[in-house]
Short mmCIF file of C-alpha atoms in Angstrom, two decimals:
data_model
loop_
_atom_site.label_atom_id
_atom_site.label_comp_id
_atom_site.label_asym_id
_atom_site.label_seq_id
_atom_site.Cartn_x
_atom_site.Cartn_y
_atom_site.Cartn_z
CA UNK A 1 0.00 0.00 0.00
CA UNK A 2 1.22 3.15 -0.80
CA UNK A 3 3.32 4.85 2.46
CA UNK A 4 1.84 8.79 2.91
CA UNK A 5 4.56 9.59 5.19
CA UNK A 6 7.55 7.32 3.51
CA UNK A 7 8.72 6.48 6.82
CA UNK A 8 5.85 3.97 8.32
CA UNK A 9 3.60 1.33 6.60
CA UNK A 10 1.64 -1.30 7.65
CA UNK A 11 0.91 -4.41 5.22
CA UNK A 12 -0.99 -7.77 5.46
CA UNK A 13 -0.15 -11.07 3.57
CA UNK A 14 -2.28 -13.88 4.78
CA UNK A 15 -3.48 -13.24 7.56
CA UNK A 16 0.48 -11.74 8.70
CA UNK A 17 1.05 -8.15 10.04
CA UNK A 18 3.94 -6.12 8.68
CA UNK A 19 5.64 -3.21 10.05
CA UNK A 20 8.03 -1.03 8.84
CA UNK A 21 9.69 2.38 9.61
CA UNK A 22 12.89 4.57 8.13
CA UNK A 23 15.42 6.75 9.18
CA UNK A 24 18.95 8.15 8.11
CA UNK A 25 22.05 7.79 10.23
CA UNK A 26 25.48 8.81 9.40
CA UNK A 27 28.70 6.92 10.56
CA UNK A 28 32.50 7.82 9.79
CA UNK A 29 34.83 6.29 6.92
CA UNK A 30 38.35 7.47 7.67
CA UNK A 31 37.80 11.58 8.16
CA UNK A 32 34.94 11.41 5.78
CA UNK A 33 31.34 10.74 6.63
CA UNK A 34 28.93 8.11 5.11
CA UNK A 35 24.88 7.81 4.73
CA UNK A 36 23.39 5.08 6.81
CA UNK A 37 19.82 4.35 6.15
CA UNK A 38 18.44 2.66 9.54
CA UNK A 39 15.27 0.27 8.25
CA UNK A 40 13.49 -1.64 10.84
CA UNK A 41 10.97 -4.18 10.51
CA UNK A 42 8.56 -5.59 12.92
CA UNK A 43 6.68 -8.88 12.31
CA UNK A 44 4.86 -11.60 14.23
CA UNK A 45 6.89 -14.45 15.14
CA UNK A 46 9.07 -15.45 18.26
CA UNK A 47 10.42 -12.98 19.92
CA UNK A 48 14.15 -11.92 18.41
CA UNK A 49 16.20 -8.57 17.87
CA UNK A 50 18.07 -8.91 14.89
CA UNK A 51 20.47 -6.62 13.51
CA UNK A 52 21.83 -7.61 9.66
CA UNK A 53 23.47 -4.44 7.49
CA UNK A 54 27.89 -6.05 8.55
CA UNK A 55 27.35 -4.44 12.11
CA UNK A 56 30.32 -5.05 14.64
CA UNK A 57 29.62 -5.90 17.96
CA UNK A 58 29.23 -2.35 19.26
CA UNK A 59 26.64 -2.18 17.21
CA UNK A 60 25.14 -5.48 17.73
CA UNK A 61 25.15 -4.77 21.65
CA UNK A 62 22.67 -1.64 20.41
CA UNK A 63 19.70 -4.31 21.19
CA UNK A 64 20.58 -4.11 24.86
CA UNK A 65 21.05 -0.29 25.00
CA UNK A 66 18.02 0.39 22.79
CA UNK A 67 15.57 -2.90 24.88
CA UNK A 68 16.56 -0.85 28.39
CA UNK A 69 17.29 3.01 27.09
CA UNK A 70 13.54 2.71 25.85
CA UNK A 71 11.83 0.88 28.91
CA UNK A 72 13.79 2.90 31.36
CA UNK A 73 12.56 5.90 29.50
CA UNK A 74 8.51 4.80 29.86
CA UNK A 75 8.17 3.32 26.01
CA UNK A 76 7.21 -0.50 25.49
CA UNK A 77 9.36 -2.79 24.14
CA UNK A 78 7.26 -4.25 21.24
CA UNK A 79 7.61 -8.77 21.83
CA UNK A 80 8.13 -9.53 18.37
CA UNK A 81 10.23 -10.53 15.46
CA UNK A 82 12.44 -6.95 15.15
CA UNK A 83 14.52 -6.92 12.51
CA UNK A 84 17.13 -4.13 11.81
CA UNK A 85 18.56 -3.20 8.34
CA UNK A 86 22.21 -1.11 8.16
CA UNK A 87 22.13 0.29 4.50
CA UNK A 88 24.44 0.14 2.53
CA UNK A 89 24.71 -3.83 3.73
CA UNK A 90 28.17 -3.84 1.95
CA UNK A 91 29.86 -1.68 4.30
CA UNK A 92 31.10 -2.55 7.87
CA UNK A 93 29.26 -0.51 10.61
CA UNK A 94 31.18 0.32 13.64
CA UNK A 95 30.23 2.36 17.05
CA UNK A 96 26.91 2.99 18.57
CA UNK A 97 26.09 5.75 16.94
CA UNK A 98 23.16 4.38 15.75
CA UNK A 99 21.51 3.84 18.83
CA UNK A 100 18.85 6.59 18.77
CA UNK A 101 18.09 5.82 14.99
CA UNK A 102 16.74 2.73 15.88
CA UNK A 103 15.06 3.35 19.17
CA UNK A 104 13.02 5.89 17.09
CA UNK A 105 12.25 3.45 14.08
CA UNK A 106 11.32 0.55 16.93
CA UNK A 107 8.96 3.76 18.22
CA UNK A 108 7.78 4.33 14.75
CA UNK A 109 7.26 1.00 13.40
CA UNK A 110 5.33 -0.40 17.08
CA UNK A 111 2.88 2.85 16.39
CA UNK A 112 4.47 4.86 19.74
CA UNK A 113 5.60 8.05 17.27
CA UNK A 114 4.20 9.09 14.59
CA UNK A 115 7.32 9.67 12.14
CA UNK A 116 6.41 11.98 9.85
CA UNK A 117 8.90 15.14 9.22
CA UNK A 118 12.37 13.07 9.58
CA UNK A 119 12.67 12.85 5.71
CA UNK A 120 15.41 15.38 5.22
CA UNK A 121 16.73 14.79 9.16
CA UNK A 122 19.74 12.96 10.20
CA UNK A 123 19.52 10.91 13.24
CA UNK A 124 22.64 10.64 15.83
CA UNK A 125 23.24 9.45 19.39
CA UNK A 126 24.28 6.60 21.60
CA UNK A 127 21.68 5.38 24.15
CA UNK A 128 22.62 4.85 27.90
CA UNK A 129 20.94 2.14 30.07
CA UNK A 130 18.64 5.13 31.51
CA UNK A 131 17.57 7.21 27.90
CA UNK A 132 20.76 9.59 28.08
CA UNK A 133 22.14 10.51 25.24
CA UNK A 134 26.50 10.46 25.33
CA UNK A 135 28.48 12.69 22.79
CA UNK A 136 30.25 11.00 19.80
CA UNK A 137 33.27 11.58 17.89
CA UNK A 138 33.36 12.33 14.17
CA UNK A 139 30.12 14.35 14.26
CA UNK A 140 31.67 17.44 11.51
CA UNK A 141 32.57 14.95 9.17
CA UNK A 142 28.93 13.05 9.31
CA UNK A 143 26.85 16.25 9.41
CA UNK A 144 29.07 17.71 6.48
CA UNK A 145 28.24 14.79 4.59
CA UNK A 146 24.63 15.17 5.16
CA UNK A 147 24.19 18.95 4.33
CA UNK A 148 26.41 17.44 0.71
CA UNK A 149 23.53 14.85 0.35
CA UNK A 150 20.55 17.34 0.99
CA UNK A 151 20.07 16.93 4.31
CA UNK A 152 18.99 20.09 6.54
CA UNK A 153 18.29 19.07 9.77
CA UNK A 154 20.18 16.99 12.30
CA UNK A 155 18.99 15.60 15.60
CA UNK A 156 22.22 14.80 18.11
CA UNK A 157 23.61 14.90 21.47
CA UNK A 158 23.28 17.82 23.14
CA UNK A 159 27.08 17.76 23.40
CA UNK A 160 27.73 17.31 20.28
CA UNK A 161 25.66 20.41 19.10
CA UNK A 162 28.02 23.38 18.94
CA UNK A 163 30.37 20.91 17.13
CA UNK A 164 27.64 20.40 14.35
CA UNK A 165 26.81 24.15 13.96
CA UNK A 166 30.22 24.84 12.66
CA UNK A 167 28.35 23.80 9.60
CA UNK A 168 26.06 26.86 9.00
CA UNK A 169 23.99 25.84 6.98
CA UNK A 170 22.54 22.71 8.94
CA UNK A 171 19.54 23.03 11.72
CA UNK A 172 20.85 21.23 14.92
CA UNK A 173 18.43 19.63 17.05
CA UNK A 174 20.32 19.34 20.40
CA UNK A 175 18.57 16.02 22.46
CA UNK A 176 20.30 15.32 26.12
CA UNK A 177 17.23 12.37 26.59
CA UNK A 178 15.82 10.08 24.25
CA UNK A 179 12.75 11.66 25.13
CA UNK A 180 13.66 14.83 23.39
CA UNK A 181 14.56 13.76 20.01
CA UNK A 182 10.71 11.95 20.59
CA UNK A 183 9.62 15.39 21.71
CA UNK A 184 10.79 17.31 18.47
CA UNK A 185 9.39 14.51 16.15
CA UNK A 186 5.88 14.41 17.93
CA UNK A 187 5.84 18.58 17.84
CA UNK A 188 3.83 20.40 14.70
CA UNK A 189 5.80 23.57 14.92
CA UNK A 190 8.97 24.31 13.97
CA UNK A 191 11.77 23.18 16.24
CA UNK A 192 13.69 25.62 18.44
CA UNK A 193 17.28 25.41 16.89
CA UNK A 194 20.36 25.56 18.39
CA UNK A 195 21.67 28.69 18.42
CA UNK A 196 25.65 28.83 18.99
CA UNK A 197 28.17 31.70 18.86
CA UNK A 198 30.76 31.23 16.52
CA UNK A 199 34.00 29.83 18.45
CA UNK A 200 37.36 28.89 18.00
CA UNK A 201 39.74 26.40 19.28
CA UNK A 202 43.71 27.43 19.02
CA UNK A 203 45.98 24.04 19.43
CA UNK A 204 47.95 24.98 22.86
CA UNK A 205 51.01 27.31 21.98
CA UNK A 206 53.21 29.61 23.89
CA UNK A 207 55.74 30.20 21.96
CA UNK A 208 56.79 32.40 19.14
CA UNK A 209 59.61 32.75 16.49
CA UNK A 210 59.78 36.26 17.14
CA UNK A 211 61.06 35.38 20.63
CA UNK A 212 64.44 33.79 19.56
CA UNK A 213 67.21 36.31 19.49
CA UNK A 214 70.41 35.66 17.51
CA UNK A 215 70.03 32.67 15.17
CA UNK A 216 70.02 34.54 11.93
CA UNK A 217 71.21 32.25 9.62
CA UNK A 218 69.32 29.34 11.17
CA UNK A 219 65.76 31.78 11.41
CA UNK A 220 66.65 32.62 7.58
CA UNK A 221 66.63 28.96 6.49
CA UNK A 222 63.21 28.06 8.22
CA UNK A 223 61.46 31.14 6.99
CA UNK A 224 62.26 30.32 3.71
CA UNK A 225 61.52 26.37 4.00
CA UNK A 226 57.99 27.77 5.77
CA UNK A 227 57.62 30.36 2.55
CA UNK A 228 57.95 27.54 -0.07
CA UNK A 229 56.48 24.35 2.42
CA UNK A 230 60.07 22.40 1.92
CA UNK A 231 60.66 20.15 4.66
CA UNK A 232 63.93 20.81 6.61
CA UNK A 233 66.80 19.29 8.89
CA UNK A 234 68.34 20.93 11.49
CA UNK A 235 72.05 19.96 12.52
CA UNK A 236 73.55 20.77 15.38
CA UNK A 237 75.22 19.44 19.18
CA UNK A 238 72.70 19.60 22.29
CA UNK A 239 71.56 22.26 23.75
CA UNK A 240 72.42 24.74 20.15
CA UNK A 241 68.61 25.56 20.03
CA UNK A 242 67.39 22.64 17.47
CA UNK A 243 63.93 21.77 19.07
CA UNK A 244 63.62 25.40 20.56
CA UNK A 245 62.99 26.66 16.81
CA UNK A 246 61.22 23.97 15.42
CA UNK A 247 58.70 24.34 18.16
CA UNK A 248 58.49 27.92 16.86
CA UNK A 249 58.40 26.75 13.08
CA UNK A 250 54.50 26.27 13.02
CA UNK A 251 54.11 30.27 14.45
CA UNK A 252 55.42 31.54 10.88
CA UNK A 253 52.95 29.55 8.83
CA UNK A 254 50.40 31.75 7.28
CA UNK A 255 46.71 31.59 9.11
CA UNK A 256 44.39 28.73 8.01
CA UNK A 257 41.45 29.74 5.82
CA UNK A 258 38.17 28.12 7.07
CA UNK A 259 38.27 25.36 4.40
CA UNK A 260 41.72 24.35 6.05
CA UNK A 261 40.24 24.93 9.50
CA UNK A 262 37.08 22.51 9.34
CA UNK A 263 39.32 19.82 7.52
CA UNK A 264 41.99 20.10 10.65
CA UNK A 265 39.07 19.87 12.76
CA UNK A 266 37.59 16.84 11.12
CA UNK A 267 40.49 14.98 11.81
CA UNK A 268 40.69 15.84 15.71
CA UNK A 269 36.78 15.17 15.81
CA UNK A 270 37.07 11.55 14.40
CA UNK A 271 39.82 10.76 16.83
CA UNK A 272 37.80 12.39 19.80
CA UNK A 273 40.54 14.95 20.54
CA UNK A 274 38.59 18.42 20.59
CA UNK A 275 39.39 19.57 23.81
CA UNK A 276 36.17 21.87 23.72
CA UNK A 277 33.56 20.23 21.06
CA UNK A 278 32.30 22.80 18.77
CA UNK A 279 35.68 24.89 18.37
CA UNK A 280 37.27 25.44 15.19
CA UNK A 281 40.76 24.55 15.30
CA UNK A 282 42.50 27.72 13.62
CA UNK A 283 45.96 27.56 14.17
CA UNK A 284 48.16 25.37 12.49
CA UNK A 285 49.07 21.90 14.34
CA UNK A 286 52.24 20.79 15.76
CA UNK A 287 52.95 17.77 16.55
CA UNK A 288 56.17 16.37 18.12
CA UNK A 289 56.08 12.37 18.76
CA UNK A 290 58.76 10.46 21.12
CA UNK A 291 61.56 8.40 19.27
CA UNK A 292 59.66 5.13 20.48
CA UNK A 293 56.36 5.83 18.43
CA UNK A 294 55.70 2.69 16.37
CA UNK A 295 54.62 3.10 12.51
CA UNK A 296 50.92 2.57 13.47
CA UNK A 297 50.75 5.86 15.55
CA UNK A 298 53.04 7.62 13.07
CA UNK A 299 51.15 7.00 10.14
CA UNK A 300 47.62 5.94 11.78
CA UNK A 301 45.55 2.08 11.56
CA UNK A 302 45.16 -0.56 14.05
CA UNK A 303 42.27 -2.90 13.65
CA UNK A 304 39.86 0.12 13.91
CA UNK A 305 41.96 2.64 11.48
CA UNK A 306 42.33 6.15 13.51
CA UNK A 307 44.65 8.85 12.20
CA UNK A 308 48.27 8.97 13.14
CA UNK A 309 50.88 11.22 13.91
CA UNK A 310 51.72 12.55 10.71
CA UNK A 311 47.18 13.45 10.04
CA UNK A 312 47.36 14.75 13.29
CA UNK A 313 50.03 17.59 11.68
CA UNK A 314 48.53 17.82 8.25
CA UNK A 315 48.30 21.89 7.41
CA UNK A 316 51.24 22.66 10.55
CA UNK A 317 54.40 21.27 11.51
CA UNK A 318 55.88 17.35 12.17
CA UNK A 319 58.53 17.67 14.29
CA UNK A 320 60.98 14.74 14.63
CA UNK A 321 63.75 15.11 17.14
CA UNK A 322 66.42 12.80 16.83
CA UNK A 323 65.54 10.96 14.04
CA UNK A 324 68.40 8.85 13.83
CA UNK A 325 66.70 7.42 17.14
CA UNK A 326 63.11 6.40 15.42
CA UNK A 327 63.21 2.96 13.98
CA UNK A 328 64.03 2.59 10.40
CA UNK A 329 60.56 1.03 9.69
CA UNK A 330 58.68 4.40 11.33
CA UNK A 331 60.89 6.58 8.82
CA UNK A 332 60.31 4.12 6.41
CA UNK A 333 56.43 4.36 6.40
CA UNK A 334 56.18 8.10 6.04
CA UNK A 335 58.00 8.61 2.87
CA UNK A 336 55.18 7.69 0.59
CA UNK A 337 52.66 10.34 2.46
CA UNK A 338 55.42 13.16 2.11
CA UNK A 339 55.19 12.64 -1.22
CA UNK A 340 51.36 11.86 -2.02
CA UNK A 341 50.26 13.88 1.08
CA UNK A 342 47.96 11.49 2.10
CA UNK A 343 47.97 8.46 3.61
CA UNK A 344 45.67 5.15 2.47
CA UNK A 345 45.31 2.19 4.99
CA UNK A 346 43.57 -0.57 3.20
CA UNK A 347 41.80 -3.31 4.96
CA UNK A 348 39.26 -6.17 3.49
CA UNK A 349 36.23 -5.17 3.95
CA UNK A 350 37.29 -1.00 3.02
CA UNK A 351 40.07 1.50 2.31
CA UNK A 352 40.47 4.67 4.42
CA UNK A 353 42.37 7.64 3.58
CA UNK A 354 43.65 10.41 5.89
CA UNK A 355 44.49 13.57 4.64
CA UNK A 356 49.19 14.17 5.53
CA UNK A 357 50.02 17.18 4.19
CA UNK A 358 52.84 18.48 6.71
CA UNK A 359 56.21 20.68 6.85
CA UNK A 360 58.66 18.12 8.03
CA UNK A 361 61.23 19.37 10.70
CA UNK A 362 64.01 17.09 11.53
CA UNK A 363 66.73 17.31 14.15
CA UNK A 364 70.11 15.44 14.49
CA UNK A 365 73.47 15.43 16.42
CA UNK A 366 76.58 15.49 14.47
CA UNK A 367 78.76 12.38 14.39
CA UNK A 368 81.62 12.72 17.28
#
């Protein structure tokens, strides 16, 4: 039968009732976000919670956190055959960031909500055992995909909602309980948005190449290697002032434009390191690992790929102090993303890429 709403239907076949219900999630693919469609059906039958679509088992533990977040929160907990559809099934969901999506279909589809102006609305959140919502990482990349794809409204973690407004042009729904994202979809009017001051978020510096006396020769060579973005290695005993200028190098970069700023940002959202969510990062990074960092946190994977070392500097400054003291396999492994300024971690199931383009500073002793 044809669906007025697109989101809810209800269909018979001998004798059988049929449920269904629709909403749109976002998840993270490296720094870049990716369209979820959350599809849940409900149909007589044993009781079961099923959820197909390559989830992992974060996301498979959602029927626990969805089961209690709901009847803690006063809903019922329909006892029937749920099944729950991650589109596109070809793509490995991770995280439970799709907890609220389908504690709103389940709501939907069991007649609780009447789910009717969601069509252009992204749906975000992980559900506690008492209805909370808890703030997520990699919201500016998922919400910046969604405004790309049409979207204009996004329903989220209250803490997450200053973080989501850097993109202007999306309406941000901010929902600390799972009974206010039901609030917002049950109201007729139009939602009271989010309204957040631009801020900014300046990675920690003290320091300043203005403050260095003397050095002229040295200061020379840097400002010319920061002028043209050609990496540069510093030579010199201990104590002559190597990793005093290089930890001045980044001050002499020109500012980030806002393009630069949100994809800096991106990358500290998806590994959860905004100190204060919903600040722009606008000064160039720096980033200074030990000698003992392996190649994975130089150059970023692990069996859930995060960004490395090298991502973490891309538009600032990689500073490697004694580099003769890094392992030849960590040196090794950053050559090709000095060169393609990017670096591509491939797995079975998918490929992500993380943006590397840095200023490499290097420091060494002299032989004796």
């Amino acid at each position: 039968m044809t669906n007025p709403h697109e989101f809810l239907y209800l269909d018979y076949f001998f004798g059988a009732m049929f449920l269904y219900s629709c909403l749109h999630s976002a998840t993270s693919i490296g720094i870049d976000g990716l369209l979820v469609t959350v599809e849940l059906d409900i149909s007589n039958g044993l009781p079961m919670f099923e959820i197909v679509g390559l989830p992992d088992s974060a996301v498979r533990e959602a029927k626990e956190r969805v089961r209690i977040g709901l009847k803690n929160s006063g809903f019922q907990f329909p006892l029937q055959r749920i099944t729950v559809n991650l589109a596109p099934a070809d793509v490995k969901k991770e995280g439970t960031i799709f907890d609220l999506a389908i504690a709103l279909s389940l709501l939907g589809a069991s007649e609780q909500l009447e789910i009717k102006n969601l069509r252009k609305t992204l749906v975000l959140g992980e559900l506690t055992l008492d209805g909370r919502l808890r703030p997520l990482s990699g919201v500016l990349s998922m919400v910046m995909e969604g405004v790309r794809q049409g979207f204009t409204t996004v329903i989220l973690p209250a803490e997450n909602a200053e973080e989501a407004k850097l993109v202007e042009t999306m309406n941000v729904i901010p929902a600390a309980h799972l009974k206010d994202a039901v609030r917002f979809v049950q109201s007729e009017d139009t939602p009271h948005l989010c309204e957040v001051a631009s801020s900014t978020e300046e990675i920690e510096s003290s320091v300043d190449f203005s403050d260095v006396q003397g050095y002229y020769p040295v200061k020379r060579a840097m400002e010319v290697a920061a002028a043209g973005g050609h990496n540069i290695l510093l030579v010199g005993p201990p104590g002559s002032g190597k990793t005093m200028l290089s930890k001045r190098m980044a001050s002499i970069l020109p500012e980030m434009n806002r393009a630069e700023a949100l994809e800096v940002t991106k990358i500290y959202s998806v590994a959860g390191l905004t100190k204060n969510r919903g600040r722009l990062i606008t000064k160039r990074p720096f980033r200074s690992p030990h000698h003992s960092v392996s190649p994975v946190g130089l150059v970023g994977g692990g069996s859930i790929p995060k960004p490395g070392e090298i991502s973490f500097a891309h538009r600032g400054v990689l500073f490697l102090d004694e580099m003769p003291e890094f392992s030849k396999t960590a040196l090794e492994v950053i050559r090709q993303p000095l060169e393609d300024g990017e670096v591509t971690i491939s797995r079975a199931r998918a490929t992500y890429t993380y943006p590397a383009s840095i200023l490499l500073v290097g420091s060494i002793n002299p032989c004796p």
